[in-house]
mmCIF file of C-alpha atoms in Angstrom:
data_model
loop_
_atom_site.group_PDB
_atom_site.id
_atom_site.type_symbol
_atom_site.label_atom_id
_atom_site.label_comp_id
_atom_site.label_asym_id
_atom_site.label_seq_id
_atom_site.Cartn_x
_atom_site.Cartn_y
_atom_site.Cartn_z
ATOM 1 C CA MET H 243 -99.223 53.216 -5.408
ATOM 2 C CA ILE H 244 -99.527 49.166 -6.165
ATOM 3 C CA SER H 245 -95.746 48.753 -4.860
ATOM 4 C CA LEU H 246 -97.203 50.832 -1.551
ATOM 5 C CA ILE H 247 -99.772 48.199 -1.158
ATOM 6 C CA LEU H 248 -97.880 45.401 -1.510
ATOM 7 C CA ASP H 249 -94.629 46.669 0.769
ATOM 8 C CA ASN H 250 -97.570 46.952 3.422
ATOM 9 C CA ILE H 251 -99.790 44.075 2.450
ATOM 10 C CA TRP H 252 -99.859 42.398 6.179
ATOM 11 C CA MET H 253 -100.348 45.513 7.955
ATOM 12 C CA ILE H 254 -103.250 46.402 5.570
ATOM 13 C CA LEU H 255 -104.938 42.412 5.966
ATOM 14 C CA PHE H 256 -104.082 42.259 9.769
ATOM 15 C CA VAL H 257 -106.085 45.683 10.506
ATOM 16 C CA GLY H 258 -108.591 44.953 7.534
ATOM 17 C CA LEU H 259 -109.657 41.833 9.646
ATOM 18 C CA ALA H 260 -109.287 42.734 12.872
ATOM 19 C CA LEU H 261 -111.923 45.229 12.786
ATOM 20 C CA PRO H 262 -114.569 42.396 11.933
ATOM 21 C CA LEU H 263 -113.110 40.367 14.315
ATOM 22 C CA LEU H 264 -112.952 42.244 17.440
ATOM 23 C CA THR H 265 -116.402 43.622 16.341
ATOM 24 C CA TYR H 266 -118.145 40.136 16.313
ATOM 25 C CA ARG H 267 -115.988 38.949 19.188
ATOM 26 C CA SER H 268 -117.572 41.851 21.375
ATOM 27 C CA LYS H 269 -121.101 40.748 19.946
ATOM 28 C CA PHE H 270 -120.479 37.521 20.813
ATOM 29 C CA ARG H 271 -119.373 37.395 24.055
ATOM 30 C CA LYS H 272 -122.072 40.163 25.211
ATOM 31 C CA ILE H 273 -124.809 37.404 24.200
ATOM 32 C CA VAL H 274 -122.611 34.554 25.865
ATOM 33 C CA TYR H 275 -122.095 36.355 29.217
ATOM 34 C CA GLN H 276 -125.484 38.089 29.053
ATOM 35 C CA THR H 277 -124.343 41.484 29.375
ATOM 36 C CA ASN H 278 -124.485 45.106 27.460
ATOM 37 C CA SER H 279 -121.372 46.379 29.094
ATOM 38 C CA TRP H 280 -118.134 46.815 26.877
ATOM 39 C CA VAL H 281 -116.138 45.885 30.392
ATOM 40 C CA ILE H 282 -116.607 41.908 29.100
ATOM 41 C CA ASN H 283 -114.636 42.329 26.334
ATOM 42 C CA ILE H 284 -111.096 42.622 28.508
ATOM 43 C CA LYS H 285 -112.884 40.487 31.456
ATOM 44 C CA PRO H 286 -110.620 37.632 31.621
ATOM 45 C CA VAL H 287 -113.121 35.198 31.421
ATOM 46 C CA PHE H 288 -112.978 32.681 28.496
ATOM 47 C CA THR H 289 -114.709 29.207 29.650
ATOM 48 C CA ASP H 290 -118.199 29.816 28.180
ATOM 49 C CA GLU H 291 -116.457 31.648 24.523
ATOM 50 C CA LEU H 292 -114.515 29.038 23.993
ATOM 51 C CA ARG H 293 -117.471 26.653 24.459
ATOM 52 C CA GLY H 294 -119.572 28.599 22.468
ATOM 53 C CA ILE H 295 -117.123 28.477 19.364
ATOM 54 C CA ILE H 296 -116.709 25.036 19.614
ATOM 55 C CA GLY H 297 -120.198 24.574 19.383
ATOM 56 C CA GLY H 298 -120.446 23.124 23.030
ATOM 57 C CA LEU H 299 -123.054 25.729 24.425
ATOM 58 C CA SER H 300 -126.521 26.296 23.672
ATOM 59 C CA ILE H 301 -128.071 29.819 24.318
ATOM 60 C CA ASP H 302 -131.702 31.223 23.572
ATOM 61 C CA HIS H 303 -131.280 34.352 21.860
ATOM 62 C CA PRO H 304 -131.954 35.321 18.405
ATOM 63 C CA LYS H 305 -128.681 36.278 16.965
ATOM 64 C CA TYR H 306 -126.471 33.803 18.842
ATOM 65 C CA LYS H 307 -126.147 31.389 15.967
ATOM 66 C CA ARG H 308 -125.578 34.268 13.483
ATOM 67 C CA VAL H 309 -123.127 36.131 15.699
ATOM 68 C CA ARG H 310 -121.143 32.952 16.134
ATOM 69 C CA ASP H 311 -120.565 32.090 12.805
ATOM 70 C CA TYR H 312 -119.765 35.070 11.844
ATOM 71 C CA TYR H 313 -116.923 35.007 14.577
ATOM 72 C CA ARG H 314 -116.136 31.940 14.178
ATOM 73 C CA SER H 315 -115.166 32.417 10.516
ATOM 74 C CA TYR H 316 -113.481 35.583 11.128
ATOM 75 C CA LEU H 317 -111.121 34.234 13.814
ATOM 76 C CA VAL H 318 -110.332 30.793 11.684
ATOM 77 C CA VAL H 319 -109.559 33.488 9.169
ATOM 78 C CA TYR H 320 -107.560 35.172 10.980
ATOM 79 C CA LEU H 321 -105.399 32.304 12.635
ATOM 80 C CA VAL H 322 -104.710 31.087 9.128
ATOM 81 C CA MET H 323 -103.170 34.618 7.801
ATOM 82 C CA VAL H 324 -101.030 34.455 10.934
ATOM 83 C CA LEU H 325 -99.866 31.364 9.684
ATOM 84 C CA PHE H 326 -99.260 32.449 6.445
ATOM 85 C CA TYR H 327 -97.373 35.475 8.105
ATOM 86 C CA PHE H 328 -94.876 33.396 10.158
ATOM 87 C CA ASP H 329 -94.665 31.566 6.767
ATOM 88 C CA PHE H 330 -94.466 34.152 4.318
ATOM 89 C CA SER H 331 -93.177 37.284 5.816
ATOM 90 C CA GLY H 332 -89.352 36.858 4.871
ATOM 91 C CA PHE H 333 -85.927 36.392 6.501
ATOM 92 C CA THR H 334 -82.557 38.074 6.290
ATOM 93 C CA GLN H 335 -79.063 35.975 7.205
ATOM 94 C CA THR H 336 -75.626 37.844 7.310
ATOM 95 C CA LYS H 337 -73.953 36.104 10.339
ATOM 96 C CA LYS H 338 -72.682 32.260 9.738
ATOM 97 C CA SER H 339 -74.643 29.740 9.800
ATOM 98 C CA ASP H 340 -74.775 27.317 12.894
ATOM 99 C CA SER H 341 -72.645 24.114 12.346
ATOM 100 C CA SER H 342 -75.809 21.452 12.722
ATOM 101 C CA ASP H 343 -77.770 23.339 9.949
ATOM 102 C CA THR H 344 -77.326 21.747 6.642
ATOM 103 C CA ARG H 345 -78.654 24.082 4.356
ATOM 104 C CA ILE H 346 -76.825 26.486 1.910
ATOM 105 C CA GLY H 347 -76.357 29.470 4.155
ATOM 106 C CA VAL H 348 -73.899 32.571 5.072
ATOM 107 C CA GLY H 349 -70.614 30.931 5.538
ATOM 108 C CA SER H 350 -71.366 27.993 3.134
ATOM 109 C CA THR H 351 -69.325 26.906 0.389
ATOM 110 C CA LEU H 352 -71.313 27.355 -2.911
ATOM 111 C CA PRO H 353 -71.751 23.678 -4.357
ATOM 112 C CA SER H 354 -70.906 22.396 -8.043
ATOM 113 C CA PHE H 355 -73.912 22.493 -10.455
ATOM 114 C CA SER H 356 -74.697 22.978 -14.089
ATOM 115 C CA LEU H 357 -77.834 23.868 -15.651
ATOM 116 C CA LYS H 358 -79.217 24.575 -19.230
ATOM 117 C CA ASP H 359 -79.939 28.554 -19.298
ATOM 118 C CA GLN H 360 -83.076 29.826 -21.211
ATOM 119 C CA TYR H 361 -80.677 29.196 -24.735
ATOM 120 C CA GLY H 362 -80.493 25.644 -24.001
ATOM 121 C CA ASN H 363 -76.849 26.198 -23.557
ATOM 122 C CA THR H 364 -75.296 24.394 -20.494
ATOM 123 C CA PHE H 365 -74.291 26.455 -17.373
ATOM 124 C CA SER H 366 -71.445 25.365 -14.977
ATOM 125 C CA ILE H 367 -71.346 27.526 -12.013
ATOM 126 C CA ASP H 368 -67.723 26.416 -11.677
ATOM 127 C CA SER H 369 -66.778 28.587 -14.702
ATOM 128 C CA VAL H 370 -67.877 31.952 -12.772
ATOM 129 C CA ILE H 371 -66.733 31.458 -9.433
ATOM 130 C CA GLY H 372 -63.479 33.432 -8.695
ATOM 131 C CA LYS H 373 -64.291 35.977 -11.242
ATOM 132 C CA GLN H 374 -66.773 37.771 -10.176
ATOM 133 C CA ASN H 375 -69.455 37.922 -7.473
ATOM 134 C CA LEU H 376 -72.523 36.010 -7.993
ATOM 135 C CA LEU H 377 -76.167 36.682 -6.789
ATOM 136 C CA ILE H 378 -78.557 33.450 -7.279
ATOM 137 C CA TYR H 379 -82.083 33.710 -6.548
ATOM 138 C CA PHE H 380 -84.781 30.944 -6.723
ATOM 139 C CA TYR H 381 -88.013 31.810 -7.639
ATOM 140 C CA PRO H 382 -91.204 29.808 -7.661
ATOM 141 C CA LYS H 383 -92.543 29.935 -11.473
ATOM 142 C CA ASP H 384 -91.927 31.800 -14.479
ATOM 143 C CA GLY H 385 -94.954 34.334 -15.243
ATOM 144 C CA SER H 386 -96.890 34.530 -11.758
ATOM 145 C CA PRO H 387 -97.081 38.449 -10.850
ATOM 146 C CA GLY H 388 -94.242 38.150 -7.984
ATOM 147 C CA CYS H 389 -91.787 36.231 -9.934
ATOM 148 C CA THR H 390 -92.542 38.533 -12.955
ATOM 149 C CA ARG H 391 -91.829 41.840 -10.649
ATOM 150 C CA GLU H 392 -88.786 39.983 -8.975
ATOM 151 C CA ALA H 393 -87.032 39.109 -12.323
ATOM 152 C CA CYS H 394 -87.973 42.445 -13.996
ATOM 153 C CA ALA H 395 -86.618 44.428 -10.564
ATOM 154 C CA PHE H 396 -83.507 42.358 -10.961
ATOM 155 C CA ARG H 397 -83.416 43.346 -14.751
ATOM 156 C CA ASP H 398 -83.918 47.390 -14.060
ATOM 157 C CA GLU H 399 -80.916 47.143 -11.420
ATOM 158 C CA PHE H 400 -78.672 44.792 -14.279
ATOM 159 C CA GLU H 401 -76.331 47.814 -14.472
ATOM 160 C CA GLU H 402 -75.855 48.734 -10.961
ATOM 161 C CA PHE H 403 -74.920 44.824 -10.143
ATOM 162 C CA LYS H 404 -72.874 45.036 -13.233
ATOM 163 C CA LYS H 405 -70.653 47.904 -11.500
ATOM 164 C CA ALA H 406 -70.517 45.829 -8.196
ATOM 165 C CA GLY H 407 -69.035 43.325 -10.096
ATOM 166 C CA THR H 408 -72.100 40.662 -9.440
ATOM 167 C CA MET H 409 -73.653 38.528 -11.772
ATOM 168 C CA ILE H 410 -76.822 37.889 -11.847
ATOM 169 C CA ILE H 411 -78.497 34.137 -11.985
ATOM 170 C CA GLY H 412 -82.464 33.204 -11.873
ATOM 171 C CA ILE H 413 -83.236 29.590 -10.680
ATOM 172 C CA SER H 414 -86.675 27.893 -11.118
ATOM 173 C CA GLY H 415 -88.232 24.473 -11.904
ATOM 174 C CA GLN H 416 -90.003 25.353 -15.402
ATOM 175 C CA SER H 417 -88.384 23.921 -18.558
ATOM 176 C CA VAL H 418 -86.053 25.829 -21.154
ATOM 177 C CA GLU H 419 -88.777 26.803 -23.211
ATOM 178 C CA SER H 420 -90.679 28.148 -20.388
ATOM 179 C CA HIS H 421 -87.793 30.045 -19.149
ATOM 180 C CA MET H 422 -87.254 31.237 -23.050
ATOM 181 C CA LYS H 423 -90.957 32.592 -23.073
ATOM 182 C CA PHE H 424 -90.485 34.254 -19.795
ATOM 183 C CA ALA H 425 -87.209 36.132 -20.503
ATOM 184 C CA THR H 426 -87.984 37.160 -24.102
ATOM 185 C CA GLU H 427 -91.803 38.831 -22.308
ATOM 186 C CA ASN H 428 -89.992 40.301 -19.847
ATOM 187 C CA ARG H 429 -86.525 41.355 -21.684
ATOM 188 C CA ILE H 430 -84.979 39.320 -19.205
ATOM 189 C CA ASN H 431 -81.036 40.268 -19.413
ATOM 190 C CA TYR H 432 -79.279 37.579 -17.275
ATOM 191 C CA PRO H 433 -79.500 33.576 -17.530
ATOM 192 C CA LEU H 434 -82.150 31.884 -16.346
ATOM 193 C CA LEU H 435 -81.340 28.247 -15.141
ATOM 194 C CA SER H 436 -84.114 25.577 -15.648
ATOM 195 C CA ASP H 437 -83.958 23.148 -12.647
ATOM 196 C CA GLU H 438 -86.488 20.754 -13.738
ATOM 197 C CA GLY H 439 -87.055 18.392 -11.092
ATOM 198 C CA ASN H 440 -85.758 20.901 -8.543
ATOM 199 C CA LYS H 441 -82.171 18.920 -8.332
ATOM 200 C CA VAL H 442 -80.227 22.210 -7.249
ATOM 201 C CA ARG H 443 -83.215 23.482 -5.137
ATOM 202 C CA LYS H 444 -82.892 20.512 -2.803
ATOM 203 C CA LEU H 445 -78.840 20.809 -2.811
ATOM 204 C CA PHE H 446 -79.291 24.222 -1.244
ATOM 205 C CA LYS H 447 -82.376 23.050 0.247
ATOM 206 C CA VAL H 448 -84.275 26.024 -0.114
ATOM 207 C CA PRO H 449 -87.180 26.592 2.468
ATOM 208 C CA ALA H 450 -90.459 26.504 1.172
ATOM 209 C CA ASN H 451 -93.443 28.011 2.138
ATOM 210 C CA LEU H 452 -97.369 27.063 3.140
ATOM 211 C CA LEU H 453 -96.169 23.929 4.960
ATOM 212 C CA GLY H 454 -93.933 23.196 1.940
ATOM 213 C CA LEU H 455 -96.439 23.352 -0.511
ATOM 214 C CA ILE H 456 -94.942 26.613 -2.378
ATOM 215 C CA PRO H 457 -91.414 26.835 -3.502
ATOM 216 C CA GLY H 458 -89.544 29.210 -1.617
ATOM 217 C CA ARG H 459 -88.343 32.705 -2.937
ATOM 218 C CA VAL H 460 -84.855 33.044 -1.829
ATOM 219 C CA THR H 461 -81.864 35.110 -2.871
ATOM 220 C CA TYR H 462 -77.923 33.969 -1.938
ATOM 221 C CA ILE H 463 -75.179 36.385 -2.447
ATOM 222 C CA ILE H 464 -71.410 34.748 -3.133
ATOM 223 C CA ASP H 465 -68.368 36.687 -3.015
ATOM 224 C CA LYS H 466 -65.043 35.617 -5.209
ATOM 225 C CA ASN H 467 -64.202 33.051 -3.189
ATOM 226 C CA GLY H 468 -66.988 31.196 -3.346
ATOM 227 C CA LYS H 469 -68.692 31.641 0.076
ATOM 228 C CA VAL H 470 -72.236 32.720 0.876
ATOM 229 C CA VAL H 471 -72.081 35.973 2.301
ATOM 230 C CA PHE H 472 -75.784 36.881 2.541
ATOM 231 C CA VAL H 473 -79.433 35.181 2.310
ATOM 232 C CA TYR H 474 -82.577 36.530 1.645
ATOM 233 C CA GLY H 475 -85.835 35.033 1.608
ATOM 234 C CA SER H 476 -89.591 37.149 1.296
ATOM 235 C CA GLN H 477 -92.382 34.952 -0.263
ATOM 236 C CA VAL H 478 -94.500 38.441 -1.184
ATOM 237 C CA MET H 479 -92.347 41.244 -1.225
ATOM 238 C CA ALA H 480 -90.651 40.089 -4.452
ATOM 239 C CA THR H 481 -89.121 42.932 -5.471
ATOM 240 C CA SER H 482 -87.455 43.843 -2.136
ATOM 241 C CA HIS H 483 -84.844 40.894 -3.086
ATOM 242 C CA ALA H 484 -82.906 43.103 -5.546
ATOM 243 C CA GLU H 485 -82.899 46.495 -3.378
ATOM 244 C CA LYS H 486 -81.667 44.312 -0.678
ATOM 245 C CA ALA H 487 -78.891 42.263 -2.560
ATOM 246 C CA LEU H 488 -77.607 45.726 -4.226
ATOM 247 C CA LYS H 489 -77.024 46.970 -1.035
ATOM 248 C CA ILE H 490 -74.784 43.901 0.060
ATOM 249 C CA VAL H 491 -72.954 43.825 -3.271
ATOM 250 C CA LYS H 492 -71.713 47.201 -3.196
ATOM 251 C CA GLY H 493 -69.875 46.241 -0.464
ATOM 252 C CA LEU H 494 -68.251 43.759 -1.419
ATOM 253 C CA LYS H 495 -64.467 43.582 -2.954
#
């Protein structure tokens, strides 16, 4: 049930907020244009409505200010949610990146890097290139609800990825100690690399969310030749990373 809600969270939020927004917009327009007809809701007149929203209109009506304030509040929340949606809803890349795009994307060669895993051992990506396919996923933070669900989804599908000849690697900016605690609590059975300072995240140019304030949640699949063949990003639908990635790796040789 929780998974179903999370998978449809944007639709739930949009519908849930749209209802009171449209209700108060209707009340506001009827007051502003001094009518009780529902037709005003579809009539293409907006000047006085906009003036009223920004406080540039004075109307002698007992409910005007209260209705205006409610309408204004719901409108602001809805617009912010739209911004979140376009920033958080996710993306999939299966075709080669544009030559002018400097981010690591489909067709890019995996850059060399070394980081410490949750056990404090140095892990060099060069040591596994050519031996098996790689799945590298960047996540924001150990222990957060979304990151825990994502890590556990990869854990639960570990054997399937192994059968497909794919090694799973998680990367985030927390310390080795934080990774060890996170891995132990959730029985993580693959490397979690500590990218303190976000050097590797910056190397990949992983897209951030919410105007750059939240580290992005992005998954990369790399073939045995060290070439990126798939990129998927979704901040909210954390468990979808494992699902989508598994479908891709099963098609790799």
